[in-house]
Amino acid sequence: GWVPVYLIFRSSVCQALVLEIGETVQILEKTEGKSSSYVHLKKSTVSNRGLCETVVPLEDPIITETTSTLQEWGVLWKQLYVKHKVDLFHKLRHVMNELIDLRRQLIQGHLAQDQTREIKRHITVRLDWGNEHLGLDLVPRKEFEMVDQDHISVSELYKLCSSSVRSQGDNMRQRHGDGCHVPVQHHLFINLKSFTYNTISEDADVFFSLYDTRDNKQISEKFMVRLNKNGGPKNPEKVDRLCALFTDLSSKDLKRDLYIVTHVIRTGRMLLNDSKKGLPHVQYRRPYGCAVLAMSDVFHTITDLKEEKDFVLKVYTCNNENEWFQIHENIIRKSSTKYSAPSTNYGLIISLQLLRGELDQIRRENQAVFSRALAITRKLGFPDVIMPGDTRNDLYLTLERGDFERGGKSVQKNIEVTVYVLYADGDTLKDCISLGSGEPNTSEHRSFVLYHNNSPRWSEMIKLPIPIDRFRGSHLRFEFRHCSTKDKGEKKLFGFAFTPLMREDGTTLSDESHELYVYKCDENTTFSNQGLYLSMPCCKEDFNSCPNLPSTLPFQRNPKETFWVSTQLCSTKLTQNVDLLALLNWKAHPDKVLDILGQLRHINGEEIVKFLRDVLDTLFCLLDDNTDKYGPLVFQSLVFIINLLRDSRFYHFRPVMEAYIQNHFAGALAYKELIRCLKWYMDRSAEVVRQDHIQEAMRALEYLLKFIVQSRILYSRATCGMEEELFRASIQELFQSIRFVLSLDSRSSETLVFTQAALLNSFPDIFDELLQMFTVQEVAEYVRGTLGSMPSTVDIGQSMDVVKLQSIARTVESRLFFFPESRSILLPVVLHHIHLHLRQQRELLICSGILTSIFSIINTSAMESSVQEEVEMMVESLLDVLLQTLLSIMSKSQSLETARGQRCPQCTAEITGEYVSTLLSLLRQMTEVHFHHLLNNFHSKEELKEFLLKIFCVFRNLMKLTIFPRDWSVMRLLTSHVIVVTTQYLSPALHKNFSEADFDFKVWNSFFSLTVLYINQPSLQLEPLTQAKRKKVLDKYGDMRVMMAYELFSMWQKLGENKPHFIPGMMGPFLGVTLVPQSEVRNIMIPIFHDMMDWEQRQNGNFKLVEAELMDKLESMVSDGKGDGNHRELFGLLLLEKIEQETWRETGISFVTSVTRLMERLLDYRECMKGDEMENKKIGGSSNLMNFYKSEMNKEEMYIRYIHKLCDLHLQAEDYTESAFTLLLYWELLHWEDRPLREFLHYPTQSEWQRKEGLSRKVLHYFNKGKCWEYGISLCRELAFQYETLYDYQSLSWIRKMEAAYYDNIIEQQRIEPEFFRMGFYGRKFPFFLRNKEFVCRGYDYERLEDFQQRMLGEFPQAIAMQHPNQPDDALLQSDAQYLQIYAVTPVSDITDVPQLERVPERIKSFYRINNVTRFHYDRPFHKGPKDRENEFRSLWIERTTLILSRPLPGISRWAEVERRELVEVSPLENAIYVVENKTQELRTLISQYQHRQHHGNINPLSMLLNGVIDAAVNGGIARYQEAFFDKEYINSQPEDTERIAQLNDLMQEQVHILGVGLAVHEKLVHPEMRPLHKKLIDQFHMMRAGLHQVSGSTCWVNSPRGILTTHSHMSPESVRLIHRHSPMNLQGSIRQSSSSLSSHTSSEAGGNLVILTDGLMGEPPEDTAHMQVGLTCTHTHTQPSPSSSSLSSIRSTSSQIINSAPSSARGHFLMHFDAFHHQNSDPPPALPIRSLRKSPLHPIPGSPTSPQSALGGSNSTLSGSASSGVSSLSESNFGGQYPDPPVRNDAMEPVPSHLWTPEEYLDSPYLHIHYSGPEAESLDQVRPFHYRNPVSHLHPHSHPHDSLPPVSFPSAALM
């Protein structure tokens, strides 16, 4: 059984199946007693029994398809939501719910056949809609069901896919309907919902009708509704059932100016507003109102609706009853003076719906509508299509108007007309009057009354449905009464009129207006004897036709009174046509027969088809009566009637004609005359000029043959087969005449062309008739002779050519062609004609249609033995010409495609598709025998070669051009299957005929190109398909790529000695095949490369060609998205295995290794370049590949290409410096020579010098944008040299100015120092160029560690951040994951690269600190030996790791790979020196920036830095350093550290001086609100300084290595001033050593205080201080300093002496917060998660000037100075990027602290500013910033003592 599961079952039981709803389970065994309500058993069949068997349920295929499609959609539907395609998501859900409901209805199986078809149609429409919108495959269908492609030809499959795209439903093929379009009928449903009115209060009749304003006539009957005075239906049963269907509206009617017109007639008093007029019991029908609705406004809103739509009709009243007859026209024309508008709440509410189709079909589909007592309201007259069974006999009578005398009365009459229908015997015919559909018929009708009107115009129509048997002899009588409103309210009879319904000649009353005589009578007149008045004339025509009237008549006519009526007959039984009646009654006037027959073609077609059988009987009766006399005319009449039935209006009468021929026709002798006349007409076609009658006869050929054959059958039956030979001879002669007509040259006669065309059109229709009398072979011979008699294509015009082919097409589609015995006769002649057309490329579409039909028939008859011969015949006749045609079409298609830049235009695409499917059909039908015959029948190898080249070319084009749309998967797979099978049949012939000595490169190359294209086809790549679809394809066809790969490999092996012809040409294509993601294909194809290498080695002794070709092609193919890691491994594995045995093993292995390494990088590059990847990854992949091409492949062109690709990536990321360095790589390859260079990439053809110059300018531009002017300067000099050599002074001037501008920029412009980060990429999931490697990355401006970490994790979303800085172990390196290790590192600039001059500006030095750096370090704290419990700093060591890069940063990328690492340990004391020195440098830099006005308006960074340093020192930090290293016990125990201790002391003192100046600057800039903070800082500074002084007072330094420290007893803090000379940066932490000299004026006096000078320190007493020079032995007056020394100028200076002295106090230092390590000093800190652990000791995080923060805290504040790796996390602040720089070059500050500190004391000191000769600095308001000395400037010989106290100026907005 087969089980769809209805519940999801999940269980922990190990033997259970996990199932989803709708999954199929095949039950193999059933245990009794176990049943479940969860499963539903179905009957099924098992196909393909075995391991891969398929269970197919025995149910309607549509149900099965719906089930599987819904399951497939279910998955895709959810994905729509994920992809935010919400609109389609909701639509699809709705469609899926509809499908589930329709499927349920189908499964229940309680539907009628028509309903089942309709549901299937709805299902397929929805399935196709969903498949199209979800991008799924098109499902070709026939009769709603999926077709099995094995059971139909490829051509048929193509037709189904193209013409029935998205399931067009059931295409009814009507054998005879080619020339006839049957009109669609429309029907208007109308439902009266309510009539809200408030003024009538009387019963009312409401009449609805359709009115055509263009023709001013009513086109439908009336629909009548009777309402009571409350507005409800008068008949209570009709509540909610007041509806009608206006039927038989044609499409033409819908385009007319139609209106729904509604008339309301009330029944009651004469006047509504006058109760006196008329007694209550006397009722009059009186006009009330009218409403209209324009259908043009309605049709477009109700056309596609499935339900009714409501409309409101306002009812207007007539102002003058004389205008009542045209009130609707006045309303339509908006003649508002003639009617009155109603109140707003007054009107009719109706609902409308438009229905389409046959009435019977609508009745079935809308049973609910028809169950509501629907009133069928017909059109006046016949509909467009008259159905044979539709019997009507309706006479529509309109009471038009009357003219009556006043009759002596003072006022005009109120006239009422009563209508009766009376039979010949005088009885009134019951129920023969209908006022409108919807109400029962009546026996009399009373017209409405127009008040006081002697010339009333009623225009009131009624229908008289009189039985046909009562029509003859019946008449109408009209009685006229005056309705008095006085006295008794009597209705007095005053006259009457009458008219018979049928004339004397048997015709009915004609459709026109009739003026009737009015005869006088009175109330007492009785009409019991109608014979009295029937003998009188009823109208003028009647009077004229009755000359012998008696003088006295029973009734007197009133000559002044007349009455007009009009009639319209709609009858299938009665006729108003005199000629038709004369024909039917010809025996009454036999002498007029010829005239009557002549008049037949003038009779209305409607009349003839109504009496079709009678007319035909009459004609054959005439033929029997006198064949010679009447024969030709009867033949003409018969032709006329047959052609009449070709009209679409009478098309449905063709079955009536056929039924007549089969069942009623009795002319046994007629065939002789019919054949004779027909032959006579054909024979005359060569002579007659006017051939209309001949053409008509040709068009009627089918039915003429039917009459002939039936007549012969009747004759044969009557005479037992007499005259058989005569009959056969006459038919033979008839065919000779047909051939004669067709063989005539019609090029000179247009009329003859039409005759031949008519004959050819009718010819295929006679086959079935002939088959009744002759054998299949006989008929086939007749047809072959006829088709063969047609002139060739060259001899006839194009239109005739088309007709001829259409006739052949219909011959092929006829029943005759289905017989194998007739096919063997007809096929050669058909193929002959097609062959001629294809050769001349004429009428290709029709020819393809004929071939499609032939293949369809052959496919269905495939089991018959004759089919093999037919296929053989088609191969011989068509195969070659088909290939030629296709090549021609495809070349046109390609040229059009190229011209228009689009896919094949529709015209050529359709033809291409047709012929491709035709060729495939033929090839599919061919067996091995056919191929064998074909290949052996070529006369020469040249012919065979041409054929093979053609077919291979066509196959290649099939794969190149988009012949079939993407979703035609069925067609694409079938095409591929046919191609591979055909190729397998053809390849032996290729090998047999064109190998070895007969080798032909062209054919073999064509074959290989085909196989390569074939395997690479997108439609054959199964990997992207869903599992179910892949299985379906593999089950049906297998993997066709593998089949073709085996064929390719086999043919390659058969090439033998000719293989070198394809080396290296086929390398690329074969490589493309190996890149197909199918392992078996790769296993087959990769060994071919070994073969190629072997042959190349044999021929040339190496395989450089193979290598070069492979490398080139690999790059382009991988970048196109082909290839994967599996291919790389397989390529290496298979080739190495083969190469192992070769003599050239080593070079082979080297080659294979190179290829795999290249592929590795190409794959990485492709992965990185994916659209959603980050810039860093793309840049990394590009530079990795670029370096590989340079270093390992030595492919300069590829190297240069990737240089430019990398440059473009840098530009996109705005990495201008890296762009410049990247372009420099190309620049370095070029020389300053005039060698011409070809056009390359975006470079034009130019000389090498020009290209290098252009490149230089571009590089300069990028260096400028990247603010790396130092690098640009050297390039400027290079260019200047070149320009100077060429005497190009204009360019030289330009480049020198640029160089000067660069120098200005260096001095003036602020540059942000980036941070550097070390990254480790561990795990096998990273790309090769990153895998298990470490890099250092140059961060972006202002980018901090946490930002960088987030960015990198964003680029590698799968990566796991490592939480420690330790080196990973092997397990982690080999894991299938991604681990990312990131921490900050500090650049270590090579000491030789740093300008050493002391007074170089900070911004110059900072560039060399962070550029051209290859060494970086980071520190890890640890305790060596036992941890010092009292002071942990004594045992706290630093493990310093130095990373050496493979290339300096910045460079061609922001990343550089780490080449090696070095590890050193830093002692606690060295660490302390390092920390203090760096913090001092940070302070100096930031304070200098504020002095240079680089931080306008934002003092936060300075506040935070000062607070951090001072607060840390005050809170015990300095004391801890002093305790640790200034302790006597430590000094004594570590004598080798004496110099370092002194250095630490110096640095601490120096930091105090710097802090002093910083506070002075802060004082000037601080905002009033921040004064409390400033005060706190000053207080803490005092405490800090006091602490330092205490220590210095109790400590002395002996035997200092510096040689300038001496012992001193009492040195008061007041008497000492310290000044620091700015020393060069020492990033290695070594002791700074440099000479210093003092140049002073002579001092007038010497004081008792001591001046202490150290390296960078000088003490002097205030006012009367003796100035000294250190390192000089004599006193100078006006000393000229040398450029290499620093000098200090004072106001007064007396004597100089060298004194060795100890400083009066130890210097303070900056202490880090080491709280993070108090409890766990031995463990390394985590690497990433905490901000405080993310900085290296030497490169702390600078704060951001753009984010003002509290000076006292915040997680990002530099005041939160927690330790990182045992060192400071406080920042070296580099701000000012947002502030303009003044063009001054100032020195750093040199503070002089005092124990009684004031800002002025520091700022006003005579030693604060060191001024050098040169241009004056810009004058400032209060304090001039210190000047750095420019190392390249010349010093002025004079100093300016009075300039040593410059004022400091800062912006007014100090701290916001």
mmCIF file of N, CA and C in Angstrom, residues 1306-1337:
data_model
loop_
_atom_site.group_PDB
_atom_site.id
_atom_site.type_symbol
_atom_site.label_atom_id
_atom_site.label_comp_id
_atom_site.label_asym_id
_atom_site.label_seq_id
_atom_site.Cartn_x
_atom_site.Cartn_y
_atom_site.Cartn_z
ATOM 1 N N ILE A 1306 54.081 69.033 6.376
ATOM 2 C CA ILE A 1306 54.662 68.242 7.472
ATOM 3 C C ILE A 1306 54.699 69.079 8.746
ATOM 4 N N ILE A 1307 55.108 70.352 8.626
ATOM 5 C CA ILE A 1307 55.245 71.201 9.799
ATOM 6 C C ILE A 1307 53.887 71.638 10.332
ATOM 7 N N GLU A 1308 52.980 71.959 9.416
ATOM 8 C CA GLU A 1308 51.760 72.656 9.816
ATOM 9 C C GLU A 1308 50.568 71.747 10.066
ATOM 10 N N GLN A 1309 50.491 70.659 9.398
ATOM 11 C CA GLN A 1309 49.252 69.872 9.480
ATOM 12 C C GLN A 1309 49.340 68.788 10.550
ATOM 13 N N GLN A 1310 48.244 68.651 11.260
ATOM 14 C CA GLN A 1310 48.168 67.639 12.308
ATOM 15 C C GLN A 1310 47.897 66.264 11.688
ATOM 16 N N ARG A 1311 48.601 65.227 12.150
ATOM 17 C CA ARG A 1311 48.361 63.858 11.671
ATOM 18 C C ARG A 1311 48.049 62.967 12.867
ATOM 19 N N ILE A 1312 47.059 62.138 12.680
ATOM 20 C CA ILE A 1312 46.646 61.232 13.755
ATOM 21 C C ILE A 1312 47.556 60.008 13.739
ATOM 22 N N GLU A 1313 48.056 59.659 14.910
ATOM 23 C CA GLU A 1313 48.882 58.456 14.980
ATOM 24 C C GLU A 1313 47.973 57.242 15.101
ATOM 25 N N PRO A 1314 48.062 56.305 14.172
ATOM 26 C CA PRO A 1314 47.194 55.115 14.271
ATOM 27 C C PRO A 1314 47.726 54.143 15.313
ATOM 28 N N GLU A 1315 46.848 53.239 15.723
ATOM 29 C CA GLU A 1315 47.295 52.147 16.589
ATOM 30 C C GLU A 1315 47.563 50.929 15.724
ATOM 31 N N PHE A 1316 48.322 49.995 16.300
ATOM 32 C CA PHE A 1316 48.681 48.773 15.577
ATOM 33 C C PHE A 1316 48.174 47.575 16.365
ATOM 34 N N PHE A 1317 47.699 46.577 15.625
ATOM 35 C CA PHE A 1317 47.101 45.405 16.267
ATOM 36 C C PHE A 1317 47.695 44.140 15.666
ATOM 37 N N ARG A 1318 47.958 43.230 16.548
ATOM 38 C CA ARG A 1318 48.455 41.928 16.091
ATOM 39 C C ARG A 1318 47.283 40.971 16.010
ATOM 40 N N MET A 1319 47.178 40.232 14.870
ATOM 41 C CA MET A 1319 46.073 39.291 14.662
ATOM 42 C C MET A 1319 46.643 37.915 14.375
ATOM 43 N N GLY A 1320 46.082 36.905 15.020
ATOM 44 C CA GLY A 1320 46.434 35.517 14.714
ATOM 45 C C GLY A 1320 45.212 34.811 14.159
ATOM 46 N N PHE A 1321 45.361 34.144 12.993
ATOM 47 C CA PHE A 1321 44.251 33.416 12.362
ATOM 48 C C PHE A 1321 44.544 31.923 12.481
ATOM 49 N N TYR A 1322 43.833 31.231 13.341
ATOM 50 C CA TYR A 1322 44.153 29.829 13.602
ATOM 51 C C TYR A 1322 42.961 28.939 13.239
ATOM 52 N N GLY A 1323 43.270 27.798 12.666
ATOM 53 C CA GLY A 1323 42.227 26.855 12.269
ATOM 54 C C GLY A 1323 42.203 26.677 10.759
ATOM 55 N N ARG A 1324 41.708 25.523 10.304
ATOM 56 C CA ARG A 1324 41.759 25.174 8.883
ATOM 57 C C ARG A 1324 40.640 25.824 8.075
ATOM 58 N N LYS A 1325 39.730 26.496 8.738
ATOM 59 C CA LYS A 1325 38.610 27.098 8.008
ATOM 60 C C LYS A 1325 38.973 28.456 7.395
ATOM 61 N N PHE A 1326 40.110 29.012 7.790
ATOM 62 C CA PHE A 1326 40.514 30.286 7.199
ATOM 63 C C PHE A 1326 41.053 30.060 5.791
ATOM 64 N N PRO A 1327 40.998 31.094 4.948
ATOM 65 C CA PRO A 1327 41.639 30.974 3.625
ATOM 66 C C PRO A 1327 43.130 30.669 3.783
ATOM 67 N N PHE A 1328 43.696 30.097 2.739
ATOM 68 C CA PHE A 1328 45.110 29.686 2.806
ATOM 69 C C PHE A 1328 46.026 30.841 3.176
ATOM 70 N N PHE A 1329 45.750 32.039 2.635
ATOM 71 C CA PHE A 1329 46.694 33.131 2.862
ATOM 72 C C PHE A 1329 46.617 33.661 4.294
ATOM 73 N N LEU A 1330 45.644 33.198 5.067
ATOM 74 C CA LEU A 1330 45.551 33.597 6.475
ATOM 75 C C LEU A 1330 45.814 32.434 7.425
ATOM 76 N N ARG A 1331 45.606 31.237 6.936
ATOM 77 C CA ARG A 1331 45.534 30.061 7.818
ATOM 78 C C ARG A 1331 46.799 29.906 8.665
ATOM 79 N N ASN A 1332 46.592 29.880 9.992
ATOM 80 C CA ASN A 1332 47.665 29.645 10.980
ATOM 81 C C ASN A 1332 48.830 30.620 10.788
ATOM 82 N N LYS A 1333 48.489 31.855 10.471
ATOM 83 C CA LYS A 1333 49.501 32.897 10.341
ATOM 84 C C LYS A 1333 49.125 34.047 11.262
ATOM 85 N N GLU A 1334 50.169 34.895 11.564
ATOM 86 C CA GLU A 1334 49.871 36.093 12.344
ATOM 87 C C GLU A 1334 50.304 37.322 11.566
ATOM 88 N N PHE A 1335 49.548 38.389 11.767
ATOM 89 C CA PHE A 1335 49.778 39.630 11.036
ATOM 90 C C PHE A 1335 49.732 40.795 12.016
ATOM 91 N N VAL A 1336 50.340 41.894 11.575
ATOM 92 C CA VAL A 1336 50.156 43.164 12.296
ATOM 93 C C VAL A 1336 49.398 44.081 11.351
ATOM 94 N N CYS A 1337 48.385 44.740 11.894
ATOM 95 C CA CYS A 1337 47.529 45.607 11.081
ATOM 96 C C CYS A 1337 47.618 47.037 11.578
#
